[in-house]
Amino acid sequence: MSRNRQGTLMSVRPDVRVLDCTLRDGGLVNNFAFSDEFVRDLYLANIKAGVDYMEFGYKASAEMFDPSKFGKWKFCNEKDIRNIVGDNKTDLKISVMADVGRTDFKKDILPRKDSVIDMIRVATYINAIPSAIEILEDAKKKGYETTVNIMAVSKVNNDDLEEGLELLAQTSVDVIYLVDSFGVFYPEQIERLCDKYLNVAAKYDKKIGIHAHNNQQLAFANTIEALSRGVSFLDATVSGMGRGAGNCFMELLLNFLKNPRYNKIAIMNFIEKHMLKMKEEEVWGYDIPYLLTGSLNSHPSSAIEFMKQKRTDYAVFYQELIDHVL
């Protein structure tokens, strides 16, 4: 069923929620090696900007990942989050992500009454949905808000996607995310996918979110296209910081939204203080290699390696991708 557009360029949608995932997706750029000053300043900037949720990183298992090789936000221990936010007596909610197969959720996710975290976000591939449901239901029983990100849907056939959405919508999850993992979709495709997700969500009283990657410089365009269809949870990162081509720019999104609660000034001040230097030290954002992987619906890992090697033979790389993908 095709849906009508929700709202106008000048209207305010009270159901919209903005989630900052700079530390989580951006952490994939620098192995989560953010300073406490960076994290605390980002937390304060998000509060001033009216951002609704701040994702601090992953709840990864320290038995699966060596803590000496990652910053603390790969693991998001309770004491580390509280060192930044105290008891978080603010309107900003705290979230973390649990990656299916990479988290010891029964041990590492505390009961909500013992944690400053408000929301558990579960990331899953389509074939791991039963495992994702186990984490989601555990988190809900512990008292958390929950979301689920179905990753790499550009690789999923229509029947499997429809079945997966039905399975997830029948759980206690609050929000189901459409994720453009490889930055492959155009707004017209986002429109059709959003309608599919929203139609399932309407049957079970769920919300839908969007998490976009910027391989073809469409993360912002796809995010506001999803918003116009009725999607209400919007992911963004400051300066688009994220794996490979990065994500929807927070400053672009806040500038677009007309709700007076959102204020881009605090984010711009944070960019001046921290992100200009960060861009000199780390590499992310649109570039030709990411365009090529995005256009071929391919994981960006090969483009990331291409960039690390400082290669510029784009045509050769394109042929390598075609030989691998086709």
Short mmCIF file of C-alpha atoms in Angstrom, two decimals:
data_model
loop_
_atom_site.label_atom_id
_atom_site.label_comp_id
_atom_site.label_asym_id
_atom_site.label_seq_id
_atom_site.Cartn_x
_atom_site.Cartn_y
_atom_site.Cartn_z
CA MET A 1 0.00 0.00 0.00
CA SER A 2 1.38 3.38 -1.03
CA ARG A 3 1.34 6.00 1.73
CA ASN A 4 0.75 9.75 1.69
CA ARG A 5 3.58 12.06 2.62
CA GLN A 6 3.64 13.02 6.29
CA GLY A 7 4.01 16.72 6.97
CA THR A 8 5.47 19.51 4.85
CA LEU A 9 8.77 21.35 4.63
CA MET A 10 7.47 23.86 7.17
CA SER A 11 5.60 21.61 9.58
CA VAL A 12 6.69 19.95 12.83
CA ARG A 13 6.22 16.22 13.37
CA PRO A 14 5.94 15.57 17.12
CA ASP A 15 6.74 11.87 16.63
CA VAL A 16 10.23 12.53 15.22
CA ARG A 17 13.23 11.47 17.28
CA VAL A 18 16.86 12.23 16.38
CA LEU A 19 19.56 9.78 17.43
CA ASP A 20 23.25 10.68 17.43
CA CYS A 21 25.41 7.64 16.66
CA THR A 22 28.72 9.47 16.25
CA LEU A 23 30.49 7.41 18.92
CA ARG A 24 29.15 4.09 17.65
CA ASP A 25 29.41 4.41 13.86
CA GLY A 26 32.22 6.92 14.11
CA GLY A 27 34.02 4.54 16.43
CA LEU A 28 34.44 2.18 13.51
CA VAL A 29 36.78 4.81 12.03
CA ASN A 30 39.18 5.12 14.99
CA ASN A 31 38.59 1.88 16.95
CA PHE A 32 36.54 3.88 19.46
CA ALA A 33 39.60 5.78 20.69
CA PHE A 34 37.71 8.94 21.66
CA SER A 35 38.98 11.02 24.54
CA ASP A 36 36.74 11.59 27.55
CA GLU A 37 36.76 15.29 26.71
CA PHE A 38 35.44 14.56 23.21
CA VAL A 39 32.69 12.31 24.56
CA ARG A 40 31.68 14.68 27.35
CA ASP A 41 31.59 17.67 24.99
CA LEU A 42 29.50 15.68 22.50
CA TYR A 43 27.10 14.70 25.28
CA LEU A 44 26.71 18.35 26.33
CA ALA A 45 26.36 19.49 22.71
CA ASN A 46 23.59 16.94 22.10
CA ILE A 47 21.74 18.17 25.18
CA LYS A 48 21.96 21.78 24.00
CA ALA A 49 20.99 20.76 20.45
CA GLY A 50 17.83 19.01 21.65
CA VAL A 51 18.94 15.63 20.26
CA ASP A 52 16.71 12.87 21.64
CA TYR A 53 19.12 9.92 21.94
CA MET A 54 22.90 9.55 22.08
CA GLU A 55 24.41 6.17 21.25
CA PHE A 56 27.61 5.63 23.20
CA GLY A 57 28.87 2.61 21.28
CA TYR A 58 28.63 -1.17 21.34
CA LYS A 59 28.03 -3.70 24.09
CA ALA A 60 30.70 -6.01 22.68
CA SER A 61 31.95 -8.99 24.62
CA ALA A 62 35.41 -8.50 26.13
CA GLU A 63 35.94 -12.25 25.64
CA MET A 64 35.46 -11.90 21.88
CA PHE A 65 37.30 -8.59 21.41
CA ASP A 66 40.61 -7.67 23.05
CA PRO A 67 40.01 -4.51 25.14
CA SER A 68 43.64 -3.50 24.61
CA LYS A 69 42.93 -3.06 20.87
CA PHE A 70 39.83 -0.88 21.23
CA GLY A 71 38.66 2.21 23.05
CA LYS A 72 36.18 1.87 25.91
CA TRP A 73 33.14 2.64 23.73
CA LYS A 74 33.46 -0.73 22.02
CA PHE A 75 32.26 -2.17 25.32
CA CYS A 76 30.26 0.64 27.01
CA ASN A 77 30.77 -0.47 30.58
CA GLU A 78 28.35 1.14 33.00
CA LYS A 79 31.05 2.92 34.98
CA ASP A 80 32.51 4.49 31.84
CA ILE A 81 29.16 5.89 30.71
CA ARG A 82 28.40 7.20 34.20
CA ASN A 83 31.81 8.87 34.28
CA ILE A 84 30.52 11.03 31.42
CA VAL A 85 26.82 11.49 32.25
CA GLY A 86 26.51 10.84 35.99
CA ASP A 87 22.87 9.89 36.53
CA ASN A 88 21.96 11.72 33.29
CA LYS A 89 19.30 13.94 34.77
CA THR A 90 18.52 15.42 31.35
CA ASP A 91 16.01 14.90 28.53
CA LEU A 92 18.71 13.20 26.42
CA LYS A 93 18.34 9.41 26.45
CA ILE A 94 21.32 7.04 26.31
CA SER A 95 21.50 4.09 23.93
CA VAL A 96 24.00 1.34 23.13
CA MET A 97 24.10 -1.26 20.36
CA ALA A 98 24.26 -5.02 20.83
CA ASP A 99 25.54 -6.79 17.71
CA VAL A 100 24.12 -10.29 17.27
CA GLY A 101 26.85 -12.86 17.84
CA ARG A 102 29.26 -10.32 19.32
CA THR A 103 27.73 -9.58 22.70
CA ASP A 104 27.27 -11.47 25.96
CA PHE A 105 23.94 -9.76 26.52
CA LYS A 106 22.83 -11.87 29.49
CA LYS A 107 25.87 -10.80 31.47
CA ASP A 108 26.82 -7.41 30.06
CA ILE A 109 23.38 -5.78 29.78
CA LEU A 110 22.30 -4.96 33.33
CA PRO A 111 18.71 -4.60 34.50
CA ARG A 112 17.45 -1.14 33.56
CA LYS A 113 17.05 -0.17 37.23
CA ASP A 114 20.82 -0.59 37.65
CA SER A 115 21.83 1.28 34.50
CA VAL A 116 21.87 4.81 33.13
CA ILE A 117 21.18 3.37 29.66
CA ASP A 118 17.65 3.87 28.31
CA MET A 119 17.65 1.99 25.01
CA ILE A 120 19.23 -1.20 23.65
CA ARG A 121 19.63 -1.28 19.88
CA VAL A 122 20.15 -4.69 18.30
CA ALA A 123 21.94 -5.07 14.95
CA THR A 124 21.23 -8.21 12.95
CA TYR A 125 21.46 -9.70 9.51
CA ILE A 126 18.32 -11.25 8.09
CA ASN A 127 19.47 -14.82 8.78
CA ALA A 128 20.11 -14.08 12.47
CA ILE A 129 16.69 -12.66 13.34
CA PRO A 130 15.86 -15.47 15.83
CA SER A 131 19.02 -14.59 17.78
CA ALA A 132 18.14 -10.90 17.57
CA ILE A 133 14.70 -11.61 19.00
CA GLU A 134 16.30 -13.37 21.97
CA ILE A 135 18.36 -10.24 22.76
CA LEU A 136 15.41 -7.92 22.19
CA GLU A 137 13.11 -9.83 24.52
CA ASP A 138 15.82 -10.08 27.17
CA ALA A 139 16.36 -6.30 27.01
CA LYS A 140 12.63 -5.59 27.14
CA LYS A 141 12.23 -7.82 30.22
CA LYS A 142 15.07 -5.90 31.83
CA GLY A 143 13.11 -2.68 31.28
CA TYR A 144 14.71 -1.04 28.23
CA GLU A 145 13.35 0.62 25.14
CA THR A 146 14.47 -1.46 22.17
CA THR A 147 15.18 -1.10 18.46
CA VAL A 148 16.39 -3.52 15.81
CA ASN A 149 18.53 -2.70 12.79
CA ILE A 150 18.19 -5.14 9.88
CA MET A 151 21.52 -4.66 8.14
CA ALA A 152 22.38 -5.04 4.46
CA VAL A 153 18.75 -5.18 3.26
CA SER A 154 20.00 -4.34 -0.24
CA LYS A 155 21.23 -7.95 -0.32
CA VAL A 156 17.95 -9.45 0.94
CA ASN A 157 15.29 -10.85 -1.37
CA ASN A 158 11.77 -9.51 -1.01
CA ASP A 159 10.19 -12.66 0.46
CA ASP A 160 12.84 -12.98 3.17
CA LEU A 161 12.55 -9.30 4.04
CA GLU A 162 8.78 -9.48 4.37
CA GLU A 163 9.01 -12.57 6.57
CA GLY A 164 11.74 -10.99 8.70
CA LEU A 165 9.72 -7.81 9.20
CA GLU A 166 6.68 -9.83 10.24
CA LEU A 167 8.71 -11.84 12.75
CA LEU A 168 10.24 -8.73 14.30
CA ALA A 169 7.01 -6.76 14.35
CA GLN A 170 5.36 -9.52 16.38
CA THR A 171 7.94 -9.10 19.17
CA SER A 172 8.01 -6.47 21.91
CA VAL A 173 10.50 -4.31 19.97
CA ASP A 174 9.64 -0.60 19.84
CA VAL A 175 11.38 0.50 16.61
CA ILE A 176 12.45 -1.36 13.46
CA TYR A 177 15.21 0.30 11.43
CA LEU A 178 15.68 0.40 7.69
CA VAL A 179 19.46 0.32 7.19
CA ASP A 180 21.21 1.20 3.94
CA SER A 181 24.46 -0.50 5.00
CA PHE A 182 26.24 -0.14 1.66
CA GLY A 183 24.88 3.29 0.65
CA VAL A 184 23.26 1.79 -2.43
CA PHE A 185 19.69 3.11 -2.35
CA TYR A 186 18.24 6.12 -4.14
CA PRO A 187 15.31 8.12 -2.69
CA GLU A 188 12.78 6.37 -4.96
CA GLN A 189 13.89 3.01 -3.54
CA ILE A 190 13.83 4.38 0.00
CA GLU A 191 10.24 5.50 -0.61
CA ARG A 192 9.15 1.99 -1.58
CA LEU A 193 11.05 0.32 1.25
CA CYS A 194 9.70 2.75 3.83
CA ASP A 195 6.16 2.03 2.69
CA LYS A 196 6.85 -1.70 3.14
CA TYR A 197 8.28 -1.21 6.64
CA LEU A 198 5.55 1.25 7.68
CA ASN A 199 2.74 -0.99 6.49
CA VAL A 200 4.03 -3.81 8.68
CA ALA A 201 4.62 -1.43 11.58
CA ALA A 202 1.05 -0.12 11.38
CA LYS A 203 -0.30 -3.65 11.90
CA TYR A 204 1.62 -4.07 15.16
CA ASP A 205 1.87 -0.47 16.44
CA LYS A 206 5.62 -0.13 15.89
CA LYS A 207 7.82 2.80 14.89
CA ILE A 208 10.26 2.80 11.97
CA GLY A 209 13.75 4.31 11.85
CA ILE A 210 16.31 5.05 9.12
CA HIS A 211 20.09 4.61 9.23
CA ALA A 212 21.73 5.74 5.99
CA HIS A 213 25.29 5.60 4.62
CA ASN A 214 26.75 8.22 2.33
CA ASN A 215 28.50 6.25 -0.43
CA GLN A 216 26.60 8.12 -3.15
CA GLN A 217 26.17 11.35 -1.15
CA LEU A 218 22.54 10.44 -0.52
CA ALA A 219 22.46 9.74 3.23
CA PHE A 220 20.79 13.07 4.01
CA ALA A 221 18.46 12.92 1.01
CA ASN A 222 17.42 9.36 1.87
CA THR A 223 16.89 10.28 5.52
CA ILE A 224 14.53 13.15 4.74
CA GLU A 225 12.78 11.02 2.10
CA ALA A 226 12.14 8.40 4.79
CA LEU A 227 10.95 11.14 7.12
CA SER A 228 8.48 12.35 4.50
CA ARG A 229 7.00 8.84 4.25
CA GLY A 230 6.34 8.64 8.00
CA VAL A 231 9.59 7.25 9.44
CA SER A 232 10.14 8.84 12.83
CA PHE A 233 13.53 7.73 14.23
CA LEU A 234 16.40 9.40 12.36
CA ASP A 235 20.06 8.45 12.81
CA ALA A 236 22.84 10.95 12.14
CA THR A 237 26.47 11.60 13.07
CA VAL A 238 28.35 14.83 13.58
CA SER A 239 30.19 15.74 10.35
CA GLY A 240 28.87 12.46 8.95
CA MET A 241 31.56 10.52 10.85
CA GLY A 242 31.15 6.79 10.26
CA ARG A 243 32.62 3.72 8.66
CA GLY A 244 33.83 4.31 5.11
CA ALA A 245 31.68 6.95 3.45
CA GLY A 246 30.03 7.85 6.75
CA ASN A 247 26.46 8.72 7.58
CA CYS A 248 23.81 11.42 7.42
CA PHE A 249 25.30 14.67 8.73
CA MET A 250 23.76 15.72 12.04
CA GLU A 251 24.19 19.41 11.21
CA LEU A 252 22.30 18.95 7.92
CA LEU A 253 19.46 17.10 9.62
CA LEU A 254 19.02 19.60 12.47
CA ASN A 255 19.10 22.44 9.96
CA PHE A 256 16.29 20.75 8.00
CA LEU A 257 13.98 19.93 10.91
CA LYS A 258 11.67 22.79 11.82
CA ASN A 259 10.97 21.78 15.41
CA PRO A 260 12.29 24.67 17.56
CA ARG A 261 13.61 22.19 20.11
CA TYR A 262 16.49 21.35 17.74
CA ASN A 263 19.42 23.77 17.68
CA LYS A 264 22.35 23.27 15.31
CA ILE A 265 24.51 25.98 16.95
CA ALA A 266 25.79 23.66 19.69
CA ILE A 267 26.75 21.05 17.11
CA MET A 268 28.59 23.62 15.00
CA ASN A 269 30.55 24.72 18.06
CA PHE A 270 31.45 21.09 18.73
CA ILE A 271 32.60 20.69 15.12
CA GLU A 272 34.86 23.72 15.45
CA LYS A 273 36.40 22.42 18.67
CA HIS A 274 36.77 18.73 17.84
CA MET A 275 35.80 17.59 14.35
CA LEU A 276 38.13 19.79 12.30
CA LYS A 277 41.10 18.23 14.08
CA MET A 278 39.50 14.78 13.91
CA LYS A 279 39.21 15.06 10.13
CA GLU A 280 42.95 15.72 9.95
CA GLU A 281 43.69 12.56 11.95
CA GLU A 282 41.11 10.11 10.56
CA VAL A 283 39.62 9.46 7.12
CA TRP A 284 35.94 9.06 6.38
CA GLY A 285 33.38 10.52 4.02
CA TYR A 286 32.41 10.40 0.37
CA ASP A 287 35.11 9.48 -2.12
CA ILE A 288 35.17 7.68 -5.46
CA PRO A 289 35.98 4.21 -4.01
CA TYR A 290 32.86 4.37 -1.83
CA LEU A 291 30.79 5.55 -4.78
CA LEU A 292 31.94 2.45 -6.66
CA THR A 293 31.16 -0.03 -3.86
CA GLY A 294 27.82 1.67 -3.28
CA SER A 295 26.84 1.58 -6.94
CA LEU A 296 27.69 -2.14 -7.07
CA ASN A 297 25.90 -3.01 -3.79
CA SER A 298 29.19 -4.15 -2.30
CA HIS A 299 30.56 -4.01 1.26
CA PRO A 300 32.84 -0.96 1.70
CA SER A 301 35.71 -2.97 3.19
CA SER A 302 37.52 -3.14 -0.16
CA ALA A 303 37.17 0.62 -0.60
CA ILE A 304 38.47 1.22 2.92
CA GLU A 305 41.54 -0.88 2.10
CA PHE A 306 41.95 0.98 -1.21
CA MET A 307 41.98 4.29 0.68
CA LYS A 308 44.46 3.02 3.28
CA GLN A 309 46.84 2.06 0.47
CA LYS A 310 46.50 5.60 -0.94
CA ARG A 311 45.65 4.17 -4.34
CA THR A 312 44.18 6.41 -7.04
CA ASP A 313 43.77 3.89 -9.87
CA TYR A 314 39.98 4.13 -9.69
CA ALA A 315 39.29 2.47 -13.03
CA VAL A 316 41.40 -0.56 -12.06
CA PHE A 317 39.62 -0.75 -8.71
CA TYR A 318 36.26 -0.57 -10.47
CA GLN A 319 37.22 -3.50 -12.68
CA GLU A 320 38.38 -5.45 -9.61
CA LEU A 321 35.00 -4.86 -7.99
CA ILE A 322 33.11 -5.91 -11.12
CA ASP A 323 35.19 -9.10 -11.36
CA HIS A 324 34.42 -9.88 -7.72
CA VAL A 325 30.76 -8.90 -7.62
CA LEU A 326 29.55 -10.22 -10.98
#
